[in-house]
Amino acid sequence: MNDLAPAAVPGRNRSDALPAALRRAAPALAAYAAIRLLGVTVLALWSAADGKDWHTLLTARWDSLWYTRVAEQGYGYTVQLANGDVHSSLAFFPLLPWLERGLAAVSPLSPADAGMVVAWLASLAAAWALYATGERVHGPRAGVALAALWAALPVGIVQSMAYSESLFTALAAWGVYAVLTGRWVAAGALASLAGLTRPVGVAVVAAVWITAVVTMWRERDGGADGIRATLRAHRGILPGVLLAPLGWCGFFLWVGAHEGSFTGYLDVQGGWGNGFDGGLAFARFLWQLPPAAGLGLALGVALVIWLYVHGVRRGQPLPLAVYGGVVLLLALTARGYFGSKPRLMMPAYPLLLPLAAGLARWRPVRAWLVVGLVAAGSAVYGAFWLNGSGPP
């Protein structure tokens, strides 16, 4: 199969495509919703026993407070720490706060509750995109397994929080799927929206650009005439390429203008202790851990890298390989609070494709037993985590 060819439209016309796609995805959406419901239920029970409010943990702690503040007050809020570091709301990309503000304006929801609703709806949209991706690459059972595995990640509870990970993953996964199916304008628009959601939106832009370049190169026929013929064959490729970086670049440049420096956004991130150093700070962090903890974490990182390499060697389609690789690279080479790395890698769903393909080959009872055990572990860990140190 040509991975970049448009998908066949089921039914007699395009109006039949969406209902048919939703019917195919229904088992994956049901599995995803059940796993996340288990996670929230265990969180609620654990929080009640610990004297805490599960709703507050999901909507009004850590980064969710910053998103809500942007939704209510706009940008400009800063906190200066005792060590001199300055935490600015400009570090947080605007799409989630915009949606929080808009939904709160047309409903009785507070911005914080609106953020949770956006996250829950976006997580279902992400699960649908993951199903569609797994179905295209490895078949329907792999699509269901991919959505279920993503729901059951150890830090999967973040998908149910008023955080931007679910929204970003939905936009990114549908954007990469649009590249896979040759829908270039949709891919560019979704990449631009993903770039308004999180800094790692550049991974979606990279998937669009690199796949477009490879597509043009594969179908070149010499000279300007060949280029024009390729552009005619892929009419949306140039608009898609031009659209893709607008969101990310627009916010980066706006923050730069606000701060009076082209590197203004990087300076804001520096105030939070974030940035990119090629992984040196992460290596020092591993070295300073107790030997057993450092070795365990290093083995976990090695497993994640192995999953990526394994997927690429098995012929993972180019857009997925590029997107997953960039997300993983940015997560592992960033400095900052290192407890956040599992959350930063959560949008890298292509890493789960080899596992999903393997589960799809198992007998259903065995496969769902494994998924159930992993989901139970995720639910317990998520409840423990949020009632303890919480998400960074």
Coordinates of C-alpha atoms in Angstrom, one line a residue:
M1 CA 0.0 0.0 0.0
N2 CA 1.2 3.5 -0.8
D3 CA 1.3 5.1 2.7
L4 CA 0.8 8.6 1.2
A5 CA -2.2 7.7 -1.1
P6 CA -5.6 9.1 -0.2
A7 CA -7.8 6.6 1.7
A8 CA -10.8 5.1 -0.1
V9 CA -14.0 6.8 0.9
P10 CA -16.4 4.1 2.3
G11 CA -20.0 4.2 1.2
R12 CA -21.6 5.6 -1.9
N13 CA -20.5 9.2 -1.4
R14 CA -18.5 11.3 1.0
S15 CA -21.4 12.0 3.2
D16 CA -21.3 8.3 4.2
A17 CA -17.6 8.5 5.2
L18 CA -17.9 10.1 8.7
P19 CA -20.6 7.8 10.1
A20 CA -18.9 4.7 8.6
A21 CA -15.6 5.8 10.2
L22 CA -17.2 6.4 13.5
R23 CA -18.8 3.0 13.5
R24 CA -15.5 1.4 12.8
A25 CA -13.9 3.4 15.6
A26 CA -16.6 2.7 18.1
P27 CA -14.9 -0.2 19.8
A28 CA -11.7 1.8 20.2
L29 CA -13.6 4.8 21.6
A30 CA -15.5 2.5 24.1
A31 CA -12.3 0.9 25.2
Y32 CA -10.6 4.3 25.6
A33 CA -13.5 5.7 27.6
A34 CA -13.7 2.7 29.9
I35 CA -10.0 2.9 30.7
R36 CA -10.1 6.6 31.4
L37 CA -13.3 6.2 33.5
L38 CA -11.5 3.6 35.6
G39 CA -8.7 6.0 36.1
V40 CA -10.9 8.9 37.2
T41 CA -13.0 6.6 39.4
V42 CA -9.9 5.3 41.2
L43 CA -8.7 8.9 41.5
A44 CA -12.0 9.9 43.1
L45 CA -11.9 7.1 45.6
W46 CA -8.3 7.6 46.5
S47 CA -8.8 11.4 46.9
A48 CA -11.8 10.9 49.1
A49 CA -9.8 8.6 51.4
D50 CA -6.9 11.1 51.4
G51 CA -9.2 14.1 52.2
K52 CA -8.7 15.7 48.8
D53 CA -11.1 16.7 46.0
W54 CA -10.5 14.8 42.8
H55 CA -12.2 17.6 40.8
T56 CA -9.7 20.1 42.1
L57 CA -6.8 17.8 41.2
L58 CA -8.0 17.6 37.7
T59 CA -8.9 21.3 37.1
A60 CA -7.1 23.6 39.5
R61 CA -3.6 22.5 40.2
W62 CA -0.2 23.0 38.6
D63 CA -0.3 24.0 34.9
S64 CA -4.1 24.0 34.8
L65 CA -4.0 27.1 37.1
W66 CA -1.8 28.9 34.6
Y67 CA -4.1 28.1 31.6
T68 CA -7.2 29.2 33.6
R69 CA -5.4 32.5 34.5
V70 CA -4.6 33.2 30.9
A71 CA -8.2 32.4 29.9
E72 CA -9.5 34.8 32.6
Q73 CA -7.0 37.6 32.5
G74 CA -4.9 37.2 29.3
Y75 CA -1.2 37.2 29.3
G76 CA 1.1 39.2 31.5
Y77 CA 1.0 37.4 34.8
T78 CA 4.4 36.6 36.4
V79 CA 5.7 35.1 39.6
Q80 CA 9.3 35.8 40.8
L81 CA 10.8 33.0 42.9
A82 CA 13.2 33.5 45.8
N83 CA 16.1 32.4 43.7
G84 CA 15.4 35.1 41.1
D85 CA 13.7 32.9 38.5
V86 CA 10.7 34.5 36.8
H87 CA 7.7 32.3 35.8
S88 CA 5.7 34.0 33.1
S89 CA 2.3 33.0 31.7
L90 CA 3.8 33.6 28.3
A91 CA 5.3 30.1 28.5
F92 CA 1.8 28.7 27.9
F93 CA 0.6 28.5 24.3
P94 CA -2.9 30.1 23.7
L95 CA -5.2 27.6 22.1
L96 CA -6.4 25.8 25.2
P97 CA -7.0 29.1 27.1
W98 CA -8.9 30.5 24.1
L99 CA -11.1 27.4 24.1
E100 CA -11.6 27.7 27.9
R101 CA -12.7 31.3 27.6
G102 CA -15.0 30.6 24.6
L103 CA -16.7 27.7 26.2
A104 CA -17.1 29.5 29.5
A105 CA -18.7 32.4 27.7
V106 CA -21.4 30.3 26.1
S107 CA -22.1 27.9 29.0
P108 CA -22.4 27.9 32.8
L109 CA -19.0 26.3 33.1
S110 CA -16.1 28.1 34.8
P111 CA -12.9 28.4 32.7
A112 CA -11.3 25.6 34.7
D113 CA -14.2 23.2 34.2
A114 CA -14.3 24.2 30.5
G115 CA -10.6 23.2 30.3
M116 CA -11.5 19.8 31.7
V117 CA -14.4 19.4 29.2
V118 CA -12.1 20.4 26.3
A119 CA -9.5 17.8 27.5
W120 CA -12.1 15.0 27.8
L121 CA -13.6 15.7 24.4
A122 CA -10.2 16.2 22.8
S123 CA -8.9 12.9 24.3
L124 CA -11.8 11.1 22.6
A125 CA -10.9 12.8 19.3
A126 CA -7.3 11.7 19.9
A127 CA -8.4 8.1 20.5
W128 CA -10.3 8.2 17.3
A129 CA -7.3 9.5 15.4
L130 CA -5.1 6.8 17.0
Y131 CA -7.6 4.1 15.9
A132 CA -7.7 5.4 12.4
T133 CA -3.9 5.4 12.3
G134 CA -3.5 1.9 13.7
E135 CA -6.3 0.6 11.4
R136 CA -4.5 2.1 8.3
V137 CA -1.0 0.8 9.2
H138 CA -1.8 -2.6 10.9
G139 CA -5.5 -3.2 10.7
P140 CA -8.6 -2.6 12.9
R141 CA -7.5 -4.7 15.9
A142 CA -4.2 -2.7 16.1
G143 CA -6.2 0.5 16.0
V144 CA -8.3 -0.5 19.0
A145 CA -5.1 -1.7 20.8
L146 CA -3.3 1.6 20.0
A147 CA -6.2 3.7 21.5
A148 CA -6.4 1.5 24.6
L149 CA -2.6 1.5 25.2
W150 CA -2.5 5.3 25.0
A151 CA -5.3 5.5 27.5
A152 CA -3.5 3.1 29.8
L153 CA -0.1 4.9 29.9
P154 CA 1.3 5.3 33.4
V155 CA 0.7 9.1 33.2
G156 CA -2.6 8.7 31.3
I157 CA -4.5 10.5 34.0
V158 CA -3.1 13.7 32.5
Q159 CA -5.4 13.1 29.5
S160 CA -8.3 13.8 31.9
M161 CA -6.9 17.0 33.3
A162 CA -7.4 20.6 32.2
Y163 CA -4.0 20.3 30.6
S164 CA -3.1 20.8 26.9
E165 CA -1.7 17.2 26.2
S166 CA -5.1 15.8 25.0
L167 CA -5.9 18.7 22.8
F168 CA -2.4 18.7 21.3
T169 CA -2.4 14.9 20.7
A170 CA -5.8 15.1 19.0
L171 CA -4.7 17.9 16.6
A172 CA -1.3 16.2 16.0
A173 CA -2.7 12.7 15.4
W174 CA -5.3 13.9 13.0
G175 CA -2.7 16.2 11.3
V176 CA -0.3 13.3 10.8
Y177 CA -3.2 11.1 9.6
A178 CA -4.1 13.8 7.1
V179 CA -0.5 13.6 5.8
L180 CA -0.8 9.8 5.6
T181 CA -3.9 10.1 3.5
G182 CA -2.7 12.9 1.2
R183 CA -5.0 15.6 2.6
W184 CA -2.4 18.3 2.6
V185 CA -4.5 21.4 3.3
A186 CA -6.1 19.7 6.3
A187 CA -2.7 18.5 7.5
G188 CA -1.3 22.1 7.3
A189 CA -4.3 23.6 9.1
L190 CA -4.1 21.0 11.9
A191 CA -0.3 21.4 12.2
S192 CA -0.9 25.2 12.6
L193 CA -3.4 24.6 15.4
A194 CA -1.1 22.1 17.1
G195 CA 1.5 24.8 16.9
L196 CA -0.8 27.1 18.9
T197 CA -1.2 24.4 21.6
R198 CA 2.3 23.3 22.7
P199 CA 5.9 24.0 21.8
V200 CA 6.3 20.5 20.5
G201 CA 3.9 21.5 17.6
V202 CA 7.1 21.8 15.6
A203 CA 7.0 18.0 15.4
V204 CA 3.8 18.1 13.3
V205 CA 5.3 20.8 11.1
A206 CA 8.3 18.6 10.6
A207 CA 6.0 15.6 9.6
V208 CA 4.2 17.8 7.0
W209 CA 7.4 19.4 5.6
I210 CA 9.6 16.3 5.4
T211 CA 6.9 14.1 4.0
A212 CA 6.1 16.8 1.4
V213 CA 9.8 17.0 0.4
V214 CA 10.1 13.3 0.1
T215 CA 6.9 13.0 -1.9
M216 CA 8.1 15.7 -4.4
W217 CA 11.5 14.0 -4.6
R218 CA 10.0 10.5 -5.3
E219 CA 7.7 11.8 -8.0
R220 CA 10.2 14.2 -9.7
D221 CA 10.4 14.0 -13.4
G222 CA 13.2 16.4 -14.1
G223 CA 13.2 20.2 -14.4
A224 CA 10.5 22.8 -13.8
D225 CA 7.9 20.9 -15.8
G226 CA 8.3 17.9 -13.5
I227 CA 7.9 20.0 -10.4
R228 CA 4.7 21.6 -11.8
A229 CA 3.4 18.2 -12.7
T230 CA 4.0 17.0 -9.2
L231 CA 2.3 20.0 -7.7
R232 CA -0.7 19.4 -10.0
A233 CA -0.9 15.8 -8.8
H234 CA -0.8 17.0 -5.2
R235 CA -2.8 20.2 -5.4
G236 CA -2.9 20.9 -1.7
I237 CA 0.7 20.2 -1.0
L238 CA 2.0 23.8 -1.3
P239 CA -0.8 25.4 0.7
G240 CA -0.4 22.7 3.4
V241 CA 3.3 23.3 3.7
L242 CA 2.7 27.1 4.0
L243 CA -0.1 26.7 6.5
A244 CA 1.8 24.2 8.8
P245 CA 4.2 26.6 10.7
L246 CA 1.9 29.6 11.0
G247 CA 0.5 28.8 14.5
W248 CA 3.9 28.0 16.1
C249 CA 5.8 30.8 14.4
G250 CA 3.0 33.3 15.0
F251 CA 3.0 32.8 18.8
F252 CA 6.8 32.6 18.9
L253 CA 7.1 35.9 17.1
W254 CA 4.3 37.5 19.1
V255 CA 6.0 36.7 22.4
G256 CA 9.3 38.0 20.9
A257 CA 7.5 41.3 20.1
H258 CA 6.0 41.4 23.5
E259 CA 9.3 40.9 25.2
G260 CA 11.2 43.1 22.8
S261 CA 13.5 40.4 21.6
F262 CA 13.5 37.8 18.8
T263 CA 14.4 35.2 21.4
G264 CA 11.7 36.3 23.8
Y265 CA 10.0 33.0 24.0
L266 CA 13.2 31.2 24.7
D267 CA 14.0 33.7 27.4
V268 CA 10.6 33.1 29.0
Q269 CA 11.2 29.4 29.0
G270 CA 14.6 30.0 30.5
G271 CA 12.9 31.8 33.4
W272 CA 11.1 28.5 34.0
G273 CA 14.4 26.6 33.9
N274 CA 13.5 25.1 30.6
G275 CA 15.5 24.9 27.4
F276 CA 17.5 22.5 25.2
D277 CA 21.0 21.4 25.9
G278 CA 21.2 18.1 23.9
G279 CA 20.4 16.0 27.0
L280 CA 23.4 17.0 29.1
A281 CA 21.2 18.1 32.1
F282 CA 19.2 14.9 31.9
A283 CA 22.4 12.8 31.8
R284 CA 23.6 14.6 34.9
F285 CA 20.3 14.0 36.6
L286 CA 20.5 10.3 35.9
W287 CA 24.1 10.2 37.2
Q288 CA 23.2 11.9 40.5
L289 CA 20.4 9.4 41.3
P290 CA 20.9 6.4 43.5
P291 CA 22.5 3.7 41.4
A292 CA 19.4 1.5 41.3
A293 CA 17.0 4.4 40.5
G294 CA 19.4 5.8 37.8
L295 CA 19.8 2.4 36.2
G296 CA 16.1 1.8 36.2
L297 CA 15.4 5.1 34.6
A298 CA 18.1 4.6 32.1
L299 CA 16.6 1.3 31.1
G300 CA 13.2 2.9 30.7
V301 CA 14.7 5.5 28.4
A302 CA 16.5 2.8 26.4
L303 CA 13.2 0.9 26.0
V304 CA 11.5 4.0 24.7
I305 CA 14.3 4.6 22.2
W306 CA 14.2 0.9 21.2
L307 CA 10.4 1.1 20.5
Y308 CA 11.1 4.0 18.2
V309 CA 13.9 2.3 16.3
H310 CA 11.9 -0.9 16.1
G311 CA 9.0 0.9 14.6
V312 CA 11.1 2.6 12.0
R313 CA 12.9 -0.6 11.1
R314 CA 9.6 -2.3 10.6
G315 CA 8.7 0.3 8.0
Q316 CA 6.6 2.8 10.0
P317 CA 5.2 5.3 7.5
L318 CA 7.4 8.4 7.2
P319 CA 5.0 11.0 8.8
L320 CA 4.6 8.8 11.9
A321 CA 8.4 8.2 12.1
V322 CA 9.2 11.9 11.7
Y323 CA 6.6 13.1 14.2
G324 CA 7.3 10.5 16.8
G325 CA 11.1 11.0 16.5
V326 CA 10.9 14.8 16.9
V327 CA 8.6 14.5 20.0
L328 CA 11.0 12.0 21.5
L329 CA 14.1 14.0 20.7
L330 CA 12.6 17.2 22.2
A331 CA 11.5 15.4 25.3
L332 CA 14.9 13.8 26.0
T333 CA 17.1 16.7 25.1
A334 CA 15.2 19.4 27.1
R335 CA 16.4 20.6 30.5
G336 CA 14.0 21.5 33.2
Y337 CA 12.0 19.5 35.7
F338 CA 12.8 15.9 34.8
G339 CA 9.7 14.4 36.3
S340 CA 7.8 16.0 33.4
K341 CA 9.5 13.8 30.8
P342 CA 6.9 11.0 30.8
R343 CA 4.2 13.7 30.3
L344 CA 6.2 15.3 27.5
M345 CA 6.5 12.0 25.7
M346 CA 2.8 11.1 26.0
P347 CA 1.9 12.7 22.6
A348 CA 4.5 10.3 21.0
Y349 CA 1.8 7.7 20.2
P350 CA 3.7 6.2 17.3
L351 CA 6.0 4.6 19.9
L352 CA 3.1 2.4 20.9
L353 CA 2.4 1.1 17.3
P354 CA 4.7 -1.9 17.6
L355 CA 3.1 -2.9 20.9
A356 CA -0.4 -2.4 19.4
A357 CA 0.5 -4.5 16.3
G358 CA 1.8 -7.3 18.6
L359 CA -1.4 -7.3 20.7
A360 CA -3.5 -7.4 17.6
R361 CA -1.9 -10.8 16.7
W362 CA -2.7 -12.3 20.1
R363 CA -6.0 -14.0 20.9
P364 CA -8.5 -11.4 22.1
V365 CA -8.9 -12.8 25.6
R366 CA -5.2 -12.8 26.2
A367 CA -4.8 -9.3 24.7
W368 CA -7.6 -7.8 26.7
L369 CA -6.3 -9.4 29.9
V370 CA -3.0 -7.7 29.4
V371 CA -4.7 -4.3 28.5
G372 CA -6.9 -4.7 31.6
L373 CA -3.9 -5.3 33.9
V374 CA -2.0 -2.3 32.4
A375 CA -5.1 -0.1 32.7
A376 CA -5.6 -1.1 36.4
G377 CA -1.9 -0.3 37.1
S378 CA -2.3 3.1 35.3
A379 CA -5.4 3.9 37.3
V380 CA -3.6 3.2 40.6
Y381 CA -0.5 5.0 39.7
G382 CA -2.4 8.0 38.4
A383 CA -4.3 8.3 41.7
F384 CA -1.1 7.9 43.7
W385 CA 0.7 10.5 41.6
L386 CA -2.0 13.2 41.7
N387 CA -2.5 12.8 45.4
G388 CA 1.2 13.0 45.9
S389 CA 3.7 15.0 43.9
G390 CA 1.3 15.5 41.0
P391 CA 2.1 16.2 37.4
P392 CA 5.0 18.6 36.8

